[in-house]
Amino acid sequence: MHRLAPKALFAIFTMKTAHKRPNWDRIILLGSLAVSAVLVALYAYGRATGRW
């Protein structure tokens, strides 16, 4: 199960876009990944500084 995330990320970043329209699936996936990473970082920062 822990090997799924790196494989999925590699597949996302290596997708080739042959069409000129924006690939909304990819945009939403990368956006949600960024939001999740920021939330995890904020949680870790809060735990480390003792604010939570």
PQR file with spaces between the fields and no chain letter, atoms N, CA, C, O and H, PARSE charges and radii, in Angstrom:
ATOM       1  N    MET     1       0.821   -1.197    0.000 -0.4000 1.5000
ATOM       2  CA   MET     1       0.000    0.000    0.000 -0.0000 2.0000
ATOM       3  C    MET     1       0.859    1.254    0.000  0.5500 1.7000
ATOM       4  O    MET     1       0.493    2.252   -0.620 -0.5500 1.4000
ATOM       5  N    HIS     2       1.998    1.219    0.686 -0.4000 1.5000
ATOM       6  CA   HIS     2       2.844    2.399    0.744 -0.0000 2.0000
ATOM       7  C    HIS     2       3.531    2.685   -0.588  0.5500 1.7000
ATOM       8  O    HIS     2       4.056    3.781   -0.780 -0.5500 1.4000
ATOM       9  H    HIS     2       2.296    0.408    1.190  0.4000 1.0000
ATOM      10  N    ARG     3       3.539    1.728   -1.506 -0.4000 1.5000
ATOM      11  CA   ARG     3       4.150    1.939   -2.823 -0.0000 2.0000
ATOM      12  C    ARG     3       3.178    2.597   -3.795  0.5500 1.7000
ATOM      13  O    ARG     3       3.586    3.032   -4.872 -0.5500 1.4000
ATOM      14  H    ARG     3       3.112    0.837   -1.350  0.4000 1.0000
ATOM      15  N    LEU     4       1.900    2.678   -3.433 -0.4000 1.5000
ATOM      16  CA   LEU     4       0.894    3.232   -4.330 -0.0000 2.0000
ATOM      17  C    LEU     4       1.096    4.728   -4.530  0.5500 1.7000
ATOM      18  O    LEU     4       0.989    5.207   -5.659 -0.5500 1.4000
ATOM      19  H    LEU     4       1.568    2.325   -2.559  0.4000 1.0000
ATOM      20  N    ALA     5       1.382    5.474   -3.481 -0.4000 1.5000
ATOM      21  CA   ALA     5       1.506    6.929   -3.582 -0.0000 2.0000
ATOM      22  C    ALA     5       2.637    7.363   -4.522  0.5500 1.7000
ATOM      23  O    ALA     5       2.392    8.209   -5.381 -0.5500 1.4000
ATOM      24  H    ALA     5       1.469    5.085   -2.564  0.4000 1.0000
ATOM      25  N    PRO     6       3.861    6.832   -4.409 -0.5600 1.5000
ATOM      26  CA   PRO     6       4.903    7.252   -5.340  0.2800 2.0000
ATOM      27  C    PRO     6       4.580    6.885   -6.792  0.5500 1.7000
ATOM      28  O    PRO     6       4.897    7.639   -7.712 -0.5500 1.4000
ATOM      29  N    LYS     7       3.958    5.743   -6.989 -0.4000 1.5000
ATOM      30  CA   LYS     7       3.602    5.343   -8.350 -0.0000 2.0000
ATOM      31  C    LYS     7       2.550    6.274   -8.920  0.5500 1.7000
ATOM      32  O    LYS     7       2.618    6.653  -10.089 -0.5500 1.4000
ATOM      33  H    LYS     7       3.700    5.130   -6.242  0.4000 1.0000
ATOM      34  N    ALA     8       1.575    6.644   -8.096 -0.4000 1.5000
ATOM      35  CA   ALA     8       0.525    7.552   -8.555 -0.0000 2.0000
ATOM      36  C    ALA     8       1.099    8.923   -8.868  0.5500 1.7000
ATOM      37  O    ALA     8       0.741    9.527   -9.880 -0.5500 1.4000
ATOM      38  H    ALA     8       1.520    6.336   -7.146  0.4000 1.0000
ATOM      39  N    LEU     9       1.982    9.421   -8.018 -0.4000 1.5000
ATOM      40  CA   LEU     9       2.604   10.726   -8.273 -0.0000 2.0000
ATOM      41  C    LEU     9       3.448   10.699   -9.541  0.5500 1.7000
ATOM      42  O    LEU     9       3.420   11.644  -10.329 -0.5500 1.4000
ATOM      43  H    LEU     9       2.273    8.931   -7.196  0.4000 1.0000
ATOM      44  N    PHE    10       4.198    9.619   -9.739 -0.4000 1.5000
ATOM      45  CA   PHE    10       5.012    9.507  -10.945 -0.0000 2.0000
ATOM      46  C    PHE    10       4.130    9.486  -12.188  0.5500 1.7000
ATOM      47  O    PHE    10       4.475   10.089  -13.205 -0.5500 1.4000
ATOM      48  H    PHE    10       4.221    8.852   -9.098  0.4000 1.0000
ATOM      49  N    ALA    11       3.004    8.801  -12.115 -0.4000 1.5000
ATOM      50  CA   ALA    11       2.080    8.744  -13.252 -0.0000 2.0000
ATOM      51  C    ALA    11       1.476   10.115  -13.537  0.5500 1.7000
ATOM      52  O    ALA    11       1.288   10.478  -14.698 -0.5500 1.4000
ATOM      53  H    ALA    11       2.724    8.311  -11.289  0.4000 1.0000
ATOM      54  N    ILE    12       1.172   10.878  -12.489 -0.4000 1.5000
ATOM      55  CA   ILE    12       0.594   12.209  -12.678 -0.0000 2.0000
ATOM      56  C    ILE    12       1.581   13.130  -13.374  0.5500 1.7000
ATOM      57  O    ILE    12       1.221   13.840  -14.313 -0.5500 1.4000
ATOM      58  H    ILE    12       1.325   10.583  -11.546  0.4000 1.0000
ATOM      59  N    PHE    13       2.823   13.117  -12.914 -0.4000 1.5000
ATOM      60  CA   PHE    13       3.802   14.054  -13.448 -0.0000 2.0000
ATOM      61  C    PHE    13       4.329   13.667  -14.827  0.5500 1.7000
ATOM      62  O    PHE    13       4.907   14.507  -15.516 -0.5500 1.4000
ATOM      63  H    PHE    13       3.116   12.540  -12.152  0.4000 1.0000
ATOM      64  N    THR    14       4.145   12.420  -15.244 -0.4000 1.5000
ATOM      65  CA   THR    14       4.638   11.998  -16.542 -0.0000 2.0000
ATOM      66  C    THR    14       3.559   11.949  -17.615  0.5500 1.7000
ATOM      67  O    THR    14       3.829   11.566  -18.754 -0.5500 1.4000
ATOM      68  H    THR    14       3.676   11.737  -14.684  0.4000 1.0000
ATOM      69  N    MET    15       2.335   12.335  -17.256 -0.4000 1.5000
ATOM      70  CA   MET    15       1.267   12.340  -18.252 -0.0000 2.0000
ATOM      71  C    MET    15       1.575   13.375  -19.336  0.5500 1.7000
ATOM      72  O    MET    15       1.987   14.498  -19.044 -0.5500 1.4000
ATOM      73  H    MET    15       2.115   12.646  -16.331  0.4000 1.0000
ATOM      74  N    LYS    16       1.373   12.987  -20.555 -0.4000 1.5000
ATOM      75  CA   LYS    16       1.587   13.917  -21.661 -0.0000 2.0000
ATOM      76  C    LYS    16       0.246   14.480  -22.093  0.5500 1.7000
ATOM      77  O    LYS    16      -0.725   13.741  -22.255 -0.5500 1.4000
ATOM      78  H    LYS    16       1.038   12.076  -20.793  0.4000 1.0000
ATOM      79  N    THR    17       0.197   15.778  -22.275 -0.4000 1.5000
ATOM      80  CA   THR    17      -1.041   16.426  -22.705 -0.0000 2.0000
ATOM      81  C    THR    17      -0.929   16.735  -24.190  0.5500 1.7000
ATOM      82  O    THR    17      -0.133   17.577  -24.607 -0.5500 1.4000
ATOM      83  H    THR    17       0.986   16.378  -22.143  0.4000 1.0000
ATOM      84  N    ALA    18      -1.726   16.049  -24.967 -0.4000 1.5000
ATOM      85  CA   ALA    18      -1.702   16.241  -26.413 -0.0000 2.0000
ATOM      86  C    ALA    18      -2.737   17.267  -26.844  0.5500 1.7000
ATOM      87  O    ALA    18      -2.692   17.747  -27.977 -0.5500 1.4000
ATOM      88  H    ALA    18      -2.372   15.365  -24.628  0.4000 1.0000
ATOM      89  N    HIS    19      -3.649   17.606  -25.979 -0.4000 1.5000
ATOM      90  CA   HIS    19      -4.693   18.556  -26.341 -0.0000 2.0000
ATOM      91  C    HIS    19      -4.416   19.905  -25.680  0.5500 1.7000
ATOM      92  O    HIS    19      -3.678   19.989  -24.698 -0.5500 1.4000
ATOM      93  H    HIS    19      -3.685   17.216  -25.059  0.4000 1.0000
ATOM      94  N    LYS    20      -5.009   20.939  -26.223 -0.4000 1.5000
ATOM      95  CA   LYS    20      -4.730   22.287  -25.731 -0.0000 2.0000
ATOM      96  C    LYS    20      -5.638   22.706  -24.576  0.5500 1.7000
ATOM      97  O    LYS    20      -5.316   23.647  -23.851 -0.5500 1.4000
ATOM      98  H    LYS    20      -5.609   20.870  -27.020  0.4000 1.0000
ATOM      99  N    ARG    21      -6.763   22.024  -24.398 -0.4000 1.5000
ATOM     100  CA   ARG    21      -7.642   22.356  -23.278 -0.0000 2.0000
ATOM     101  C    ARG    21      -6.986   21.933  -21.966  0.5500 1.7000
ATOM     102  O    ARG    21      -6.233   20.960  -21.935 -0.5500 1.4000
ATOM     103  H    ARG    21      -7.024   21.259  -24.988  0.4000 1.0000
ATOM     104  N    PRO    22      -7.267   22.657  -20.885 -0.5600 1.5000
ATOM     105  CA   PRO    22      -6.680   22.250  -19.599  0.2800 2.0000
ATOM     106  C    PRO    22      -7.244   20.910  -19.140  0.5500 1.7000
ATOM     107  O    PRO    22      -8.434   20.636  -19.293 -0.5500 1.4000
ATOM     108  N    ASN    23      -6.395   20.108  -18.592 -0.4000 1.5000
ATOM     109  CA   ASN    23      -6.792   18.806  -18.068 -0.0000 2.0000
ATOM     110  C    ASN    23      -7.271   19.014  -16.636  0.5500 1.7000
ATOM     111  O    ASN    23      -6.469   19.037  -15.703 -0.5500 1.4000
ATOM     112  H    ASN    23      -5.428   20.331  -18.468  0.4000 1.0000
ATOM     113  N    TRP    24      -8.590   19.166  -16.469 -0.4000 1.5000
ATOM     114  CA   TRP    24      -9.142   19.528  -15.172 -0.0000 2.0000
ATOM     115  C    TRP    24      -8.934   18.446  -14.135  0.5500 1.7000
ATOM     116  O    TRP    24      -8.780   18.757  -12.954 -0.5500 1.4000
ATOM     117  H    TRP    24      -9.242   19.147  -17.227  0.4000 1.0000
ATOM     118  N    ASP    25      -8.924   17.190  -14.533 -0.4000 1.5000
ATOM     119  CA   ASP    25      -8.669   16.113  -13.574 -0.0000 2.0000
ATOM     120  C    ASP    25      -7.288   16.275  -12.949  0.5500 1.7000
ATOM     121  O    ASP    25      -7.124   16.147  -11.736 -0.5500 1.4000
ATOM     122  H    ASP    25      -9.049   16.937  -15.493  0.4000 1.0000
ATOM     123  N    ARG    26      -6.308   16.555  -13.783 -0.4000 1.5000
ATOM     124  CA   ARG    26      -4.941   16.726  -13.293 -0.0000 2.0000
ATOM     125  C    ARG    26      -4.816   17.972  -12.425  0.5500 1.7000
ATOM     126  O    ARG    26      -4.135   17.946  -11.399 -0.5500 1.4000
ATOM     127  H    ARG    26      -6.440   16.660  -14.769  0.4000 1.0000
ATOM     128  N    ILE    27      -5.466   19.062  -12.825 -0.4000 1.5000
ATOM     129  CA   ILE    27      -5.407   20.302  -12.055 -0.0000 2.0000
ATOM     130  C    ILE    27      -6.024   20.103  -10.673  0.5500 1.7000
ATOM     131  O    ILE    27      -5.460   20.542   -9.671 -0.5500 1.4000
ATOM     132  H    ILE    27      -6.018   19.084  -13.658  0.4000 1.0000
ATOM     133  N    ILE    28      -7.171   19.446  -10.619 -0.4000 1.5000
ATOM     134  CA   ILE    28      -7.842   19.209   -9.334 -0.0000 2.0000
ATOM     135  C    ILE    28      -7.015   18.266   -8.467  0.5500 1.7000
ATOM     136  O    ILE    28      -6.898   18.472   -7.259 -0.5500 1.4000
ATOM     137  H    ILE    28      -7.629   19.089  -11.434  0.4000 1.0000
ATOM     138  N    LEU    29      -6.440   17.232   -9.082 -0.4000 1.5000
ATOM     139  CA   LEU    29      -5.632   16.284   -8.324 -0.0000 2.0000
ATOM     140  C    LEU    29      -4.401   16.964   -7.731  0.5500 1.7000
ATOM     141  O    LEU    29      -4.090   16.759   -6.557 -0.5500 1.4000
ATOM     142  H    LEU    29      -6.535   17.065  -10.063  0.4000 1.0000
ATOM     143  N    LEU    30      -3.704   17.761   -8.520 -0.4000 1.5000
ATOM     144  CA   LEU    30      -2.520   18.454   -8.019 -0.0000 2.0000
ATOM     145  C    LEU    30      -2.898   19.510   -6.978  0.5500 1.7000
ATOM     146  O    LEU    30      -2.173   19.711   -6.004 -0.5500 1.4000
ATOM     147  H    LEU    30      -3.957   17.927   -9.473  0.4000 1.0000
ATOM     148  N    GLY    31      -4.024   20.178   -7.184 -0.4000 1.5000
ATOM     149  CA   GLY    31      -4.476   21.168   -6.207 -0.0000 2.0000
ATOM     150  C    GLY    31      -4.800   20.533   -4.868  0.5500 1.7000
ATOM     151  O    GLY    31      -4.410   21.051   -3.821 -0.5500 1.4000
ATOM     152  H    GLY    31      -4.613   20.015   -7.976  0.4000 1.0000
ATOM     153  N    SER    32      -5.511   19.415   -4.894 -0.4000 1.5000
ATOM     154  CA   SER    32      -5.855   18.750   -3.639 -0.0000 2.0000
ATOM     155  C    SER    32      -4.614   18.181   -2.965  0.5500 1.7000
ATOM     156  O    SER    32      -4.531   18.154   -1.737 -0.5500 1.4000
ATOM     157  H    SER    32      -5.828   18.995   -5.744  0.4000 1.0000
ATOM     158  N    LEU    33      -3.651   17.729   -3.757 -0.4000 1.5000
ATOM     159  CA   LEU    33      -2.400   17.243   -3.195 -0.0000 2.0000
ATOM     160  C    LEU    33      -1.652   18.382   -2.498  0.5500 1.7000
ATOM     161  O    LEU    33      -1.099   18.192   -1.414 -0.5500 1.4000
ATOM     162  H    LEU    33      -3.718   17.751   -4.755  0.4000 1.0000
ATOM     163  N    ALA    34      -1.636   19.559   -3.117 -0.4000 1.5000
ATOM     164  CA   ALA    34      -0.965   20.719   -2.523 -0.0000 2.0000
ATOM     165  C    ALA    34      -1.660   21.144   -1.229  0.5500 1.7000
ATOM     166  O    ALA    34      -0.998   21.439   -0.234 -0.5500 1.4000
ATOM     167  H    ALA    34      -2.085   19.713   -3.997  0.4000 1.0000
ATOM     168  N    VAL    35      -2.981   21.175   -1.243 -0.4000 1.5000
ATOM     169  CA   VAL    35      -3.729   21.555   -0.038 -0.0000 2.0000
ATOM     170  C    VAL    35      -3.466   20.551    1.084  0.5500 1.7000
ATOM     171  O    VAL    35      -3.281   20.946    2.235 -0.5500 1.4000
ATOM     172  H    VAL    35      -3.519   20.936   -2.052  0.4000 1.0000
ATOM     173  N    SER    36      -3.449   19.278    0.765 -0.4000 1.5000
ATOM     174  CA   SER    36      -3.188   18.258    1.779 -0.0000 2.0000
ATOM     175  C    SER    36      -1.787   18.414    2.367  0.5500 1.7000
ATOM     176  O    SER    36      -1.597   18.291    3.577 -0.5500 1.4000
ATOM     177  H    SER    36      -3.599   18.957   -0.170  0.4000 1.0000
ATOM     178  N    ALA    37      -0.811   18.686    1.506 -0.4000 1.5000
ATOM     179  CA   ALA    37       0.564   18.857    1.981 -0.0000 2.0000
ATOM     180  C    ALA    37       0.674   20.072    2.905  0.5500 1.7000
ATOM     181  O    ALA    37       1.369   20.018    3.920 -0.5500 1.4000
ATOM     182  H    ALA    37      -0.964   18.786    0.523  0.4000 1.0000
ATOM     183  N    VAL    38      -0.002   21.154    2.562 -0.4000 1.5000
ATOM     184  CA   VAL    38       0.023   22.353    3.402 -0.0000 2.0000
ATOM     185  C    VAL    38      -0.645   22.082    4.746  0.5500 1.7000
ATOM     186  O    VAL    38      -0.143   22.514    5.784 -0.5500 1.4000
ATOM     187  H    VAL    38      -0.567   21.197    1.738  0.4000 1.0000
ATOM     188  N    LEU    39      -1.763   21.377    4.739 -0.4000 1.5000
ATOM     189  CA   LEU    39      -2.439   21.061    5.997 -0.0000 2.0000
ATOM     190  C    LEU    39      -1.582   20.174    6.893  0.5500 1.7000
ATOM     191  O    LEU    39      -1.537   20.378    8.106 -0.5500 1.4000
ATOM     192  H    LEU    39      -2.171   21.026    3.896  0.4000 1.0000
ATOM     193  N    VAL    40      -0.912   19.207    6.315 -0.4000 1.5000
ATOM     194  CA   VAL    40      -0.027   18.347    7.103 -0.0000 2.0000
ATOM     195  C    VAL    40       1.134   19.158    7.668  0.5500 1.7000
ATOM     196  O    VAL    40       1.518   18.973    8.823 -0.5500 1.4000
ATOM     197  H    VAL    40      -0.949   19.041    5.330  0.4000 1.0000
ATOM     198  N    ALA    41       1.696   20.057    6.858 -0.4000 1.5000
ATOM     199  CA   ALA    41       2.797   20.899    7.331 -0.0000 2.0000
ATOM     200  C    ALA    41       2.340   21.821    8.462  0.5500 1.7000
ATOM     201  O    ALA    41       3.061   22.001    9.443 -0.5500 1.4000
ATOM     202  H    ALA    41       1.384   20.207    5.920  0.4000 1.0000
ATOM     203  N    LEU    42       1.151   22.402    8.330 -0.4000 1.5000
ATOM     204  CA   LEU    42       0.630   23.269    9.389 -0.0000 2.0000
ATOM     205  C    LEU    42       0.362   22.480   10.673  0.5500 1.7000
ATOM     206  O    LEU    42       0.613   22.970   11.774 -0.5500 1.4000
ATOM     207  H    LEU    42       0.566   22.256    7.533  0.4000 1.0000
ATOM     208  N    TYR    43      -0.141   21.275   10.523 -0.4000 1.5000
ATOM     209  CA   TYR    43      -0.387   20.429   11.693 -0.0000 2.0000
ATOM     210  C    TYR    43       0.930   20.099   12.395  0.5500 1.7000
ATOM     211  O    TYR    43       1.034   20.188   13.618 -0.5500 1.4000
ATOM     212  H    TYR    43      -0.345   20.877    9.629  0.4000 1.0000
ATOM     213  N    ALA    44       1.932   19.718   11.605 -0.4000 1.5000
ATOM     214  CA   ALA    44       3.239   19.383   12.183 -0.0000 2.0000
ATOM     215  C    ALA    44       3.860   20.608   12.852  0.5500 1.7000
ATOM     216  O    ALA    44       4.454   20.493   13.924 -0.5500 1.4000
ATOM     217  H    ALA    44       1.848   19.646   10.611  0.4000 1.0000
ATOM     218  N    TYR    45       3.728   21.770   12.232 -0.4000 1.5000
ATOM     219  CA   TYR    45       4.260   22.998   12.826 -0.0000 2.0000
ATOM     220  C    TYR    45       3.540   23.325   14.138  0.5500 1.7000
ATOM     221  O    TYR    45       4.172   23.697   15.127 -0.5500 1.4000
ATOM     222  H    TYR    45       3.246   21.863   11.361  0.4000 1.0000
ATOM     223  N    GLY    46       2.232   23.184   14.133 -0.4000 1.5000
ATOM     224  CA   GLY    46       1.470   23.446   15.338 -0.0000 2.0000
ATOM     225  C    GLY    46       1.821   22.500   16.472  0.5500 1.7000
ATOM     226  O    GLY    46       1.913   22.911   17.628 -0.5500 1.4000
ATOM     227  H    GLY    46       1.718   22.882   13.330  0.4000 1.0000
ATOM     228  N    ARG    47       2.016   21.226   16.134 -0.4000 1.5000
ATOM     229  CA   ARG    47       2.387   20.251   17.158 -0.0000 2.0000
ATOM     230  C    ARG    47       3.794   20.543   17.687  0.5500 1.7000
ATOM     231  O    ARG    47       4.055   20.398   18.881 -0.5500 1.4000
ATOM     232  H    ARG    47       1.941   20.893   15.194  0.4000 1.0000
ATOM     233  N    ALA    48       4.696   20.955   16.794 -0.4000 1.5000
ATOM     234  CA   ALA    48       6.088   21.192   17.203 -0.0000 2.0000
ATOM     235  C    ALA    48       6.203   22.434   18.081  0.5500 1.7000
ATOM     236  O    ALA    48       7.035   22.467   18.988 -0.5500 1.4000
ATOM     237  H    ALA    48       4.484   21.073   15.823  0.4000 1.0000
ATOM     238  N    THR    49       5.399   23.437   17.834 -0.4000 1.5000
ATOM     239  CA   THR    49       5.493   24.666   18.606 -0.0000 2.0000
ATOM     240  C    THR    49       4.584   24.651   19.826  0.5500 1.7000
ATOM     241  O    THR    49       4.614   25.592   20.620 -0.5500 1.4000
ATOM     242  H    THR    49       4.723   23.410   17.097  0.4000 1.0000
ATOM     243  N    GLY    50       3.791   23.624   19.993 -0.4000 1.5000
ATOM     244  CA   GLY    50       2.952   23.486   21.158 -0.0000 2.0000
ATOM     245  C    GLY    50       1.709   24.363   21.127  0.5500 1.7000
ATOM     246  O    GLY    50       1.129   24.650   22.175 -0.5500 1.4000
ATOM     247  H    GLY    50       3.766   22.861   19.348  0.4000 1.0000
ATOM     248  N    ARG    51       1.300   24.784   19.963 -0.4000 1.5000
ATOM     249  CA   ARG    51       0.111   25.617   19.883 -0.0000 2.0000
ATOM     250  C    ARG    51      -1.169   24.799   19.906  0.5500 1.7000
ATOM     251  O    ARG    51      -2.241   25.351   20.156 -0.5500 1.4000
ATOM     252  H    ARG    51       1.771   24.551   19.112  0.4000 1.0000
ATOM     253  N    TRP    52      -1.088   23.497   19.650 -0.4000 1.5000
ATOM     254  CA   TRP    52      -2.283   22.659   19.671 -0.0000 2.0000
ATOM     255  C    TRP    52      -2.183   21.632   20.770  0.5500 1.7000
ATOM     256  O    TRP    52      -3.098   20.828   20.950 -0.5500 1.4000
ATOM     257  H    TRP    52      -0.218   23.049   19.446  0.4000 1.0000
